[in-house]
Amino acid sequence: GECSAALAGGVNIILEAGFTAMFASGNMLSTDAHCKTFDAAADGYVRGEGCGMIVLKRLTDAQANGDTILAVIRGSAVNQDGPSGGLTVPNGPAQARVIRRALANANLDPTQIGYIEAHGTGTPLGDPIEIGALSTVFASRATPLYVGAVKTNIGHLEMAAGVAGFMKLVLALQHGQIPPHLHLQTPNPHIDWTASPVQVPTTLTP
Protein backbone atom coordinates (compact mmCIF):
# COMPACT_ATOMS: atom_id res chain seq x y z
CA GLY A 1 0.00 0.00 0.00
CA GLU A 2 2.98 2.35 -0.05
CA CYS A 3 2.68 3.08 -3.78
CA SER A 4 0.51 2.16 -6.77
CA ALA A 5 3.40 1.09 -9.02
CA ALA A 6 7.14 0.60 -8.75
CA LEU A 7 10.10 0.18 -11.07
CA ALA A 8 12.61 -2.47 -10.01
CA GLY A 9 15.80 -3.49 -11.75
CA GLY A 10 19.47 -2.90 -12.15
CA VAL A 11 22.22 -1.74 -14.47
CA ASN A 12 25.79 -2.98 -14.75
CA ILE A 13 28.37 -1.26 -16.93
CA ILE A 14 32.08 -2.13 -16.76
CA LEU A 15 33.83 1.23 -17.08
CA GLU A 16 37.22 0.56 -15.55
CA ALA A 17 39.62 -2.35 -15.11
CA GLY A 18 40.13 -2.01 -11.35
CA PHE A 19 37.36 -4.35 -10.18
CA THR A 20 38.15 -6.92 -12.88
CA ALA A 21 41.80 -6.95 -11.77
CA MET A 22 40.77 -7.28 -8.13
CA PHE A 23 38.35 -10.17 -8.85
CA ALA A 24 40.97 -11.88 -11.02
CA SER A 25 43.61 -11.61 -8.30
CA GLY A 26 41.13 -13.24 -5.92
CA ASN A 27 40.64 -16.16 -8.35
CA MET A 28 36.95 -15.28 -8.67
CA LEU A 29 36.85 -15.08 -12.49
CA SER A 30 36.66 -17.90 -15.02
CA THR A 31 39.95 -18.57 -16.78
CA ASP A 32 38.34 -19.32 -20.16
CA ALA A 33 35.58 -16.66 -20.22
CA HIS A 34 32.83 -19.29 -19.83
CA CYS A 35 30.53 -19.50 -16.82
CA LYS A 36 30.42 -23.26 -16.13
CA THR A 37 27.78 -23.34 -13.41
CA PHE A 38 27.32 -26.77 -11.75
CA ASP A 39 30.15 -28.27 -13.84
CA ALA A 40 33.25 -30.00 -12.47
CA ALA A 41 35.36 -27.45 -14.35
CA ALA A 42 33.65 -24.44 -12.76
CA ASP A 43 36.40 -22.03 -11.84
CA GLY A 44 34.72 -18.66 -11.47
CA TYR A 45 32.30 -16.28 -13.06
CA VAL A 46 32.33 -14.08 -16.16
CA ARG A 47 31.59 -10.38 -15.80
CA GLY A 48 28.76 -9.13 -17.97
CA GLU A 49 27.08 -5.85 -18.81
CA GLY A 50 23.37 -5.26 -19.03
CA CYS A 51 20.26 -3.47 -17.89
CA GLY A 52 16.87 -4.76 -16.84
CA MET A 53 13.77 -3.04 -15.51
CA ILE A 54 10.32 -4.31 -14.59
CA VAL A 55 7.07 -2.63 -13.55
CA LEU A 56 5.49 -3.95 -10.36
CA LYS A 57 1.84 -3.45 -9.44
CA ARG A 58 -0.65 -5.08 -7.16
CA LEU A 59 -2.48 -7.71 -9.19
CA THR A 60 -5.91 -6.19 -8.53
CA ASP A 61 -4.72 -2.78 -9.73
CA ALA A 62 -3.16 -4.22 -12.89
CA GLN A 63 -6.35 -6.16 -13.67
CA ALA A 64 -8.54 -3.13 -13.06
CA ASN A 65 -6.32 -1.02 -15.31
CA GLY A 66 -6.31 -3.58 -18.13
CA ASP A 67 -2.51 -3.86 -17.99
CA THR A 68 -0.65 -6.64 -19.78
CA ILE A 69 0.34 -8.99 -16.95
CA LEU A 70 3.49 -10.97 -17.75
CA ALA A 71 3.75 -12.85 -14.46
CA VAL A 72 2.44 -12.87 -10.90
CA ILE A 73 4.80 -12.83 -7.93
CA ARG A 74 3.08 -15.06 -5.38
CA GLY A 75 5.43 -14.25 -2.51
CA SER A 76 8.93 -13.19 -1.58
CA ALA A 77 11.45 -13.32 1.24
CA VAL A 78 14.73 -11.67 2.12
CA ASN A 79 17.44 -12.59 4.60
CA GLN A 80 21.17 -12.18 5.14
CA ASP A 81 23.69 -15.01 4.99
CA GLY A 82 25.34 -14.12 8.27
CA PRO A 83 28.77 -15.60 9.00
CA SER A 84 30.33 -17.53 6.13
CA GLY A 85 33.74 -18.51 4.82
CA GLY A 86 34.05 -15.47 2.56
CA LEU A 87 32.51 -13.51 -0.31
CA THR A 88 32.31 -16.52 -2.63
CA VAL A 89 31.17 -18.95 0.11
CA PRO A 90 27.41 -18.65 0.72
CA ASN A 91 25.72 -19.89 3.89
CA GLY A 92 23.70 -23.00 2.94
CA PRO A 93 21.37 -23.09 5.98
CA ALA A 94 20.57 -19.38 5.51
CA GLN A 95 19.69 -20.05 1.85
CA ALA A 96 17.42 -22.94 2.85
CA ARG A 97 15.68 -20.72 5.42
CA VAL A 98 14.94 -17.92 2.94
CA ILE A 99 13.58 -20.39 0.35
CA ARG A 100 11.27 -21.95 2.95
CA ARG A 101 10.13 -18.48 4.02
CA ALA A 102 9.37 -17.49 0.40
CA LEU A 103 7.34 -20.68 -0.11
CA ALA A 104 5.38 -20.04 3.09
CA ASN A 105 4.79 -16.40 2.12
CA ALA A 106 3.43 -17.56 -1.25
CA ASN A 107 1.38 -20.34 0.37
CA LEU A 108 3.09 -22.89 -1.87
CA ASP A 109 4.38 -26.38 -1.23
CA PRO A 110 7.79 -27.53 -2.55
CA THR A 111 6.00 -30.01 -4.80
CA GLN A 112 4.28 -27.14 -6.64
CA ILE A 113 7.53 -25.64 -7.92
CA GLY A 114 8.73 -26.80 -11.33
CA TYR A 115 11.75 -24.61 -11.98
CA ILE A 116 14.28 -22.62 -9.97
CA GLU A 117 16.41 -19.88 -11.48
CA ALA A 118 19.55 -20.22 -9.39
CA HIS A 119 22.16 -17.63 -8.52
CA GLY A 120 24.66 -20.13 -9.96
CA THR A 121 27.84 -18.10 -10.35
CA GLY A 122 29.98 -21.01 -11.52
CA THR A 123 32.32 -21.14 -8.53
CA PRO A 124 33.62 -24.51 -7.32
CA LEU A 125 32.37 -24.01 -3.75
CA GLY A 126 29.33 -21.74 -4.15
CA ASP A 127 27.51 -23.97 -6.63
CA PRO A 128 27.48 -27.09 -4.38
CA ILE A 129 26.31 -25.03 -1.40
CA GLU A 130 23.42 -23.60 -3.41
CA ILE A 131 22.34 -26.99 -4.76
CA GLY A 132 22.67 -28.40 -1.24
CA ALA A 133 20.24 -25.78 0.08
CA LEU A 134 17.76 -26.51 -2.73
CA SER A 135 18.07 -30.26 -2.14
CA THR A 136 17.31 -29.74 1.55
CA VAL A 137 14.14 -27.75 0.90
CA PHE A 138 12.86 -29.83 -2.02
CA ALA A 139 13.93 -33.28 -0.78
CA SER A 140 10.32 -34.52 -0.56
CA ARG A 141 9.71 -34.19 -4.31
CA ALA A 142 9.00 -37.27 -6.39
CA THR A 143 9.46 -35.39 -9.68
CA PRO A 144 12.54 -33.52 -10.98
CA LEU A 145 13.15 -29.93 -9.96
CA TYR A 146 14.67 -28.15 -12.94
CA VAL A 147 17.38 -25.66 -12.02
CA GLY A 148 19.30 -23.35 -14.33
CA ALA A 149 21.32 -20.14 -14.28
CA VAL A 150 21.19 -17.36 -16.86
CA LYS A 151 24.85 -16.57 -16.08
CA THR A 152 25.86 -19.43 -18.40
CA ASN A 153 24.14 -17.51 -21.21
CA ILE A 154 25.03 -13.88 -20.55
CA GLY A 155 27.56 -13.85 -17.71
CA HIS A 156 27.18 -12.35 -14.24
CA LEU A 157 25.54 -8.93 -14.59
CA GLU A 158 26.41 -8.19 -10.94
CA MET A 159 24.07 -5.30 -10.02
CA ALA A 160 21.63 -6.43 -12.75
CA ALA A 161 22.02 -10.18 -12.12
CA GLY A 162 18.83 -10.55 -10.10
CA VAL A 163 16.56 -8.86 -12.63
CA ALA A 164 18.25 -10.76 -15.48
CA GLY A 165 17.36 -14.08 -13.86
CA PHE A 166 13.84 -12.82 -13.13
CA MET A 167 13.33 -11.77 -16.76
CA LYS A 168 14.60 -15.13 -18.00
CA LEU A 169 12.04 -16.88 -15.81
CA VAL A 170 9.17 -14.68 -17.00
CA LEU A 171 10.15 -15.32 -20.64
CA ALA A 172 10.29 -19.06 -19.93
CA LEU A 173 6.76 -18.89 -18.53
CA GLN A 174 5.54 -16.93 -21.56
CA HIS A 175 7.06 -19.39 -24.05
CA GLY A 176 6.39 -22.50 -21.98
CA GLN A 177 10.02 -23.54 -22.43
CA ILE A 178 13.10 -23.55 -20.21
CA PRO A 179 16.19 -22.29 -22.10
CA PRO A 180 19.22 -24.59 -22.19
CA HIS A 181 21.75 -24.27 -19.39
CA LEU A 182 25.14 -24.01 -21.14
CA HIS A 183 28.66 -25.38 -20.49
CA LEU A 184 27.60 -28.39 -18.42
CA GLN A 185 29.82 -31.27 -19.52
CA THR A 186 30.72 -33.12 -16.30
CA PRO A 187 28.44 -32.50 -13.29
CA ASN A 188 30.25 -31.13 -10.26
CA PRO A 189 31.34 -34.16 -8.17
CA HIS A 190 30.91 -32.15 -4.96
CA ILE A 191 27.15 -32.16 -5.56
CA ASP A 192 25.25 -35.31 -4.55
CA TRP A 193 23.16 -35.54 -7.71
CA THR A 194 21.75 -38.99 -6.90
CA ALA A 195 20.25 -37.82 -3.59
CA SER A 196 18.91 -34.57 -5.03
CA PRO A 197 15.72 -33.93 -7.03
CA VAL A 198 17.61 -31.29 -9.03
CA GLN A 199 18.03 -31.70 -12.78
CA VAL A 200 19.83 -29.17 -14.97
CA PRO A 201 18.17 -28.81 -18.40
CA THR A 202 20.90 -28.67 -21.06
CA THR A 203 18.42 -28.65 -23.96
CA LEU A 204 15.29 -26.60 -24.61
CA THR A 205 12.83 -28.15 -22.15
CA PRO A 206 9.01 -27.84 -22.03
Tab-separated table of C-alpha atoms in Angstrom:
chain	number	residue	atom	x	y	z
A	1	GLY	CA	0.000	0.000	0.000
A	2	GLU	CA	2.984	2.352	-0.054
A	3	CYS	CA	2.676	3.078	-3.780
A	4	SER	CA	0.513	2.156	-6.767
A	5	ALA	CA	3.396	1.091	-9.016
A	6	ALA	CA	7.139	0.600	-8.753
A	7	LEU	CA	10.097	0.176	-11.069
A	8	ALA	CA	12.608	-2.468	-10.015
A	9	GLY	CA	15.796	-3.488	-11.752
A	10	GLY	CA	19.471	-2.904	-12.152
A	11	VAL	CA	22.217	-1.743	-14.466
A	12	ASN	CA	25.791	-2.979	-14.751
A	13	ILE	CA	28.372	-1.256	-16.935
A	14	ILE	CA	32.077	-2.128	-16.761
A	15	LEU	CA	33.828	1.228	-17.083
A	16	GLU	CA	37.220	0.557	-15.554
A	17	ALA	CA	39.620	-2.351	-15.109
A	18	GLY	CA	40.128	-2.013	-11.349
A	19	PHE	CA	37.359	-4.346	-10.182
A	20	THR	CA	38.154	-6.915	-12.875
A	21	ALA	CA	41.796	-6.947	-11.771
A	22	MET	CA	40.766	-7.283	-8.128
A	23	PHE	CA	38.352	-10.174	-8.852
A	24	ALA	CA	40.970	-11.878	-11.024
A	25	SER	CA	43.611	-11.612	-8.299
A	26	GLY	CA	41.126	-13.244	-5.920
A	27	ASN	CA	40.640	-16.163	-8.351
A	28	MET	CA	36.948	-15.278	-8.674
A	29	LEU	CA	36.855	-15.080	-12.491
A	30	SER	CA	36.657	-17.902	-15.023
A	31	THR	CA	39.951	-18.573	-16.775
A	32	ASP	CA	38.337	-19.325	-20.157
A	33	ALA	CA	35.579	-16.664	-20.217
A	34	HIS	CA	32.833	-19.291	-19.832
A	35	CYS	CA	30.535	-19.501	-16.818
A	36	LYS	CA	30.419	-23.259	-16.129
A	37	THR	CA	27.779	-23.338	-13.407
A	38	PHE	CA	27.324	-26.770	-11.751
A	39	ASP	CA	30.153	-28.269	-13.842
A	40	ALA	CA	33.250	-29.999	-12.465
A	41	ALA	CA	35.361	-27.454	-14.354
A	42	ALA	CA	33.647	-24.441	-12.758
A	43	ASP	CA	36.400	-22.032	-11.837
A	44	GLY	CA	34.723	-18.662	-11.466
A	45	TYR	CA	32.300	-16.275	-13.065
A	46	VAL	CA	32.334	-14.082	-16.156
A	47	ARG	CA	31.589	-10.376	-15.795
A	48	GLY	CA	28.761	-9.128	-17.972
A	49	GLU	CA	27.079	-5.846	-18.805
A	50	GLY	CA	23.366	-5.264	-19.032
A	51	CYS	CA	20.257	-3.469	-17.886
A	52	GLY	CA	16.866	-4.765	-16.840
A	53	MET	CA	13.772	-3.043	-15.506
A	54	ILE	CA	10.315	-4.315	-14.586
A	55	VAL	CA	7.073	-2.625	-13.548
A	56	LEU	CA	5.489	-3.950	-10.362
A	57	LYS	CA	1.841	-3.447	-9.442
A	58	ARG	CA	-0.649	-5.083	-7.160
A	59	LEU	CA	-2.483	-7.709	-9.194
A	60	THR	CA	-5.914	-6.194	-8.531
A	61	ASP	CA	-4.716	-2.777	-9.728
A	62	ALA	CA	-3.164	-4.224	-12.890
A	63	GLN	CA	-6.345	-6.155	-13.673
A	64	ALA	CA	-8.540	-3.126	-13.062
A	65	ASN	CA	-6.322	-1.016	-15.314
A	66	GLY	CA	-6.312	-3.578	-18.128
A	67	ASP	CA	-2.514	-3.860	-17.991
A	68	THR	CA	-0.649	-6.637	-19.784
A	69	ILE	CA	0.342	-8.988	-16.953
A	70	LEU	CA	3.487	-10.969	-17.750
A	71	ALA	CA	3.751	-12.853	-14.459
A	72	VAL	CA	2.436	-12.869	-10.902
A	73	ILE	CA	4.802	-12.826	-7.929
A	74	ARG	CA	3.083	-15.060	-5.379
A	75	GLY	CA	5.428	-14.253	-2.511
A	76	SER	CA	8.933	-13.186	-1.583
A	77	ALA	CA	11.446	-13.316	1.237
A	78	VAL	CA	14.725	-11.674	2.121
A	79	ASN	CA	17.441	-12.590	4.600
A	80	GLN	CA	21.167	-12.175	5.142
A	81	ASP	CA	23.687	-15.007	4.992
A	82	GLY	CA	25.338	-14.124	8.275
A	83	PRO	CA	28.772	-15.604	9.005
A	84	SER	CA	30.326	-17.527	6.131
A	85	GLY	CA	33.738	-18.511	4.821
A	86	GLY	CA	34.046	-15.472	2.559
A	87	LEU	CA	32.512	-13.508	-0.307
A	88	THR	CA	32.313	-16.522	-2.628
A	89	VAL	CA	31.165	-18.947	0.106
A	90	PRO	CA	27.410	-18.649	0.722
A	91	ASN	CA	25.723	-19.894	3.886
A	92	GLY	CA	23.696	-22.999	2.941
A	93	PRO	CA	21.372	-23.094	5.985
A	94	ALA	CA	20.575	-19.385	5.509
A	95	GLN	CA	19.691	-20.053	1.851
A	96	ALA	CA	17.420	-22.945	2.849
A	97	ARG	CA	15.682	-20.720	5.419
A	98	VAL	CA	14.938	-17.919	2.938
A	99	ILE	CA	13.576	-20.387	0.346
A	100	ARG	CA	11.271	-21.945	2.950
A	101	ARG	CA	10.125	-18.476	4.016
A	102	ALA	CA	9.366	-17.492	0.402
A	103	LEU	CA	7.342	-20.677	-0.111
A	104	ALA	CA	5.385	-20.038	3.095
A	105	ASN	CA	4.788	-16.398	2.125
A	106	ALA	CA	3.434	-17.563	-1.245
A	107	ASN	CA	1.377	-20.336	0.372
A	108	LEU	CA	3.086	-22.887	-1.866
A	109	ASP	CA	4.376	-26.376	-1.225
A	110	PRO	CA	7.792	-27.525	-2.551
A	111	THR	CA	5.996	-30.013	-4.802
A	112	GLN	CA	4.279	-27.138	-6.636
A	113	ILE	CA	7.532	-25.638	-7.920
A	114	GLY	CA	8.728	-26.800	-11.332
A	115	TYR	CA	11.749	-24.607	-11.981
A	116	ILE	CA	14.281	-22.615	-9.966
A	117	GLU	CA	16.415	-19.878	-11.484
A	118	ALA	CA	19.547	-20.225	-9.388
A	119	HIS	CA	22.163	-17.626	-8.519
A	120	GLY	CA	24.665	-20.131	-9.955
A	121	THR	CA	27.838	-18.099	-10.355
A	122	GLY	CA	29.979	-21.011	-11.515
A	123	THR	CA	32.315	-21.138	-8.533
A	124	PRO	CA	33.622	-24.509	-7.317
A	125	LEU	CA	32.370	-24.012	-3.748
A	126	GLY	CA	29.333	-21.742	-4.148
A	127	ASP	CA	27.508	-23.975	-6.632
A	128	PRO	CA	27.475	-27.089	-4.381
A	129	ILE	CA	26.308	-25.029	-1.399
A	130	GLU	CA	23.416	-23.595	-3.408
A	131	ILE	CA	22.344	-26.991	-4.762
A	132	GLY	CA	22.670	-28.399	-1.245
A	133	ALA	CA	20.240	-25.784	0.081
A	134	LEU	CA	17.762	-26.510	-2.728
A	135	SER	CA	18.074	-30.258	-2.142
A	136	THR	CA	17.308	-29.736	1.551
A	137	VAL	CA	14.136	-27.752	0.898
A	138	PHE	CA	12.863	-29.829	-2.024
A	139	ALA	CA	13.930	-33.284	-0.785
A	140	SER	CA	10.321	-34.524	-0.561
A	141	ARG	CA	9.707	-34.193	-4.312
A	142	ALA	CA	8.995	-37.271	-6.393
A	143	THR	CA	9.458	-35.391	-9.681
A	144	PRO	CA	12.537	-33.522	-10.979
A	145	LEU	CA	13.151	-29.932	-9.955
A	146	TYR	CA	14.666	-28.153	-12.937
A	147	VAL	CA	17.381	-25.660	-12.017
A	148	GLY	CA	19.300	-23.347	-14.334
A	149	ALA	CA	21.323	-20.140	-14.278
A	150	VAL	CA	21.194	-17.361	-16.862
A	151	LYS	CA	24.846	-16.574	-16.082
A	152	THR	CA	25.855	-19.432	-18.395
A	153	ASN	CA	24.135	-17.513	-21.210
A	154	ILE	CA	25.033	-13.875	-20.550
A	155	GLY	CA	27.564	-13.853	-17.710
A	156	HIS	CA	27.177	-12.346	-14.242
A	157	LEU	CA	25.541	-8.933	-14.586
A	158	GLU	CA	26.406	-8.188	-10.938
A	159	MET	CA	24.068	-5.298	-10.019
A	160	ALA	CA	21.633	-6.426	-12.746
A	161	ALA	CA	22.017	-10.182	-12.115
A	162	GLY	CA	18.827	-10.550	-10.098
A	163	VAL	CA	16.560	-8.858	-12.626
A	164	ALA	CA	18.248	-10.764	-15.483
A	165	GLY	CA	17.355	-14.077	-13.857
A	166	PHE	CA	13.842	-12.824	-13.134
A	167	MET	CA	13.334	-11.771	-16.762
A	168	LYS	CA	14.605	-15.133	-18.004
A	169	LEU	CA	12.040	-16.882	-15.815
A	170	VAL	CA	9.170	-14.675	-17.004
A	171	LEU	CA	10.154	-15.323	-20.641
A	172	ALA	CA	10.292	-19.061	-19.930
A	173	LEU	CA	6.757	-18.889	-18.533
A	174	GLN	CA	5.539	-16.930	-21.565
A	175	HIS	CA	7.062	-19.389	-24.050
A	176	GLY	CA	6.386	-22.495	-21.977
A	177	GLN	CA	10.016	-23.539	-22.428
A	178	ILE	CA	13.104	-23.550	-20.206
A	179	PRO	CA	16.189	-22.288	-22.096
A	180	PRO	CA	19.225	-24.590	-22.191
A	181	HIS	CA	21.752	-24.272	-19.395
A	182	LEU	CA	25.138	-24.010	-21.136
A	183	HIS	CA	28.659	-25.375	-20.491
A	184	LEU	CA	27.602	-28.391	-18.420
A	185	GLN	CA	29.825	-31.267	-19.525
A	186	THR	CA	30.716	-33.116	-16.305
A	187	PRO	CA	28.436	-32.502	-13.295
A	188	ASN	CA	30.254	-31.133	-10.255
A	189	PRO	CA	31.340	-34.165	-8.169
A	190	HIS	CA	30.913	-32.152	-4.955
A	191	ILE	CA	27.149	-32.165	-5.565
A	192	ASP	CA	25.250	-35.313	-4.553
A	193	TRP	CA	23.160	-35.543	-7.713
A	194	THR	CA	21.750	-38.994	-6.904
A	195	ALA	CA	20.247	-37.824	-3.591
A	196	SER	CA	18.908	-34.575	-5.035
A	197	PRO	CA	15.719	-33.927	-7.027
A	198	VAL	CA	17.615	-31.287	-9.032
A	199	GLN	CA	18.030	-31.701	-12.776
A	200	VAL	CA	19.826	-29.173	-14.970
A	201	PRO	CA	18.174	-28.808	-18.404
A	202	THR	CA	20.896	-28.669	-21.056
A	203	THR	CA	18.419	-28.654	-23.961
A	204	LEU	CA	15.287	-26.598	-24.606
A	205	THR	CA	12.827	-28.154	-22.146
A	206	PRO	CA	9.009	-27.840	-22.030
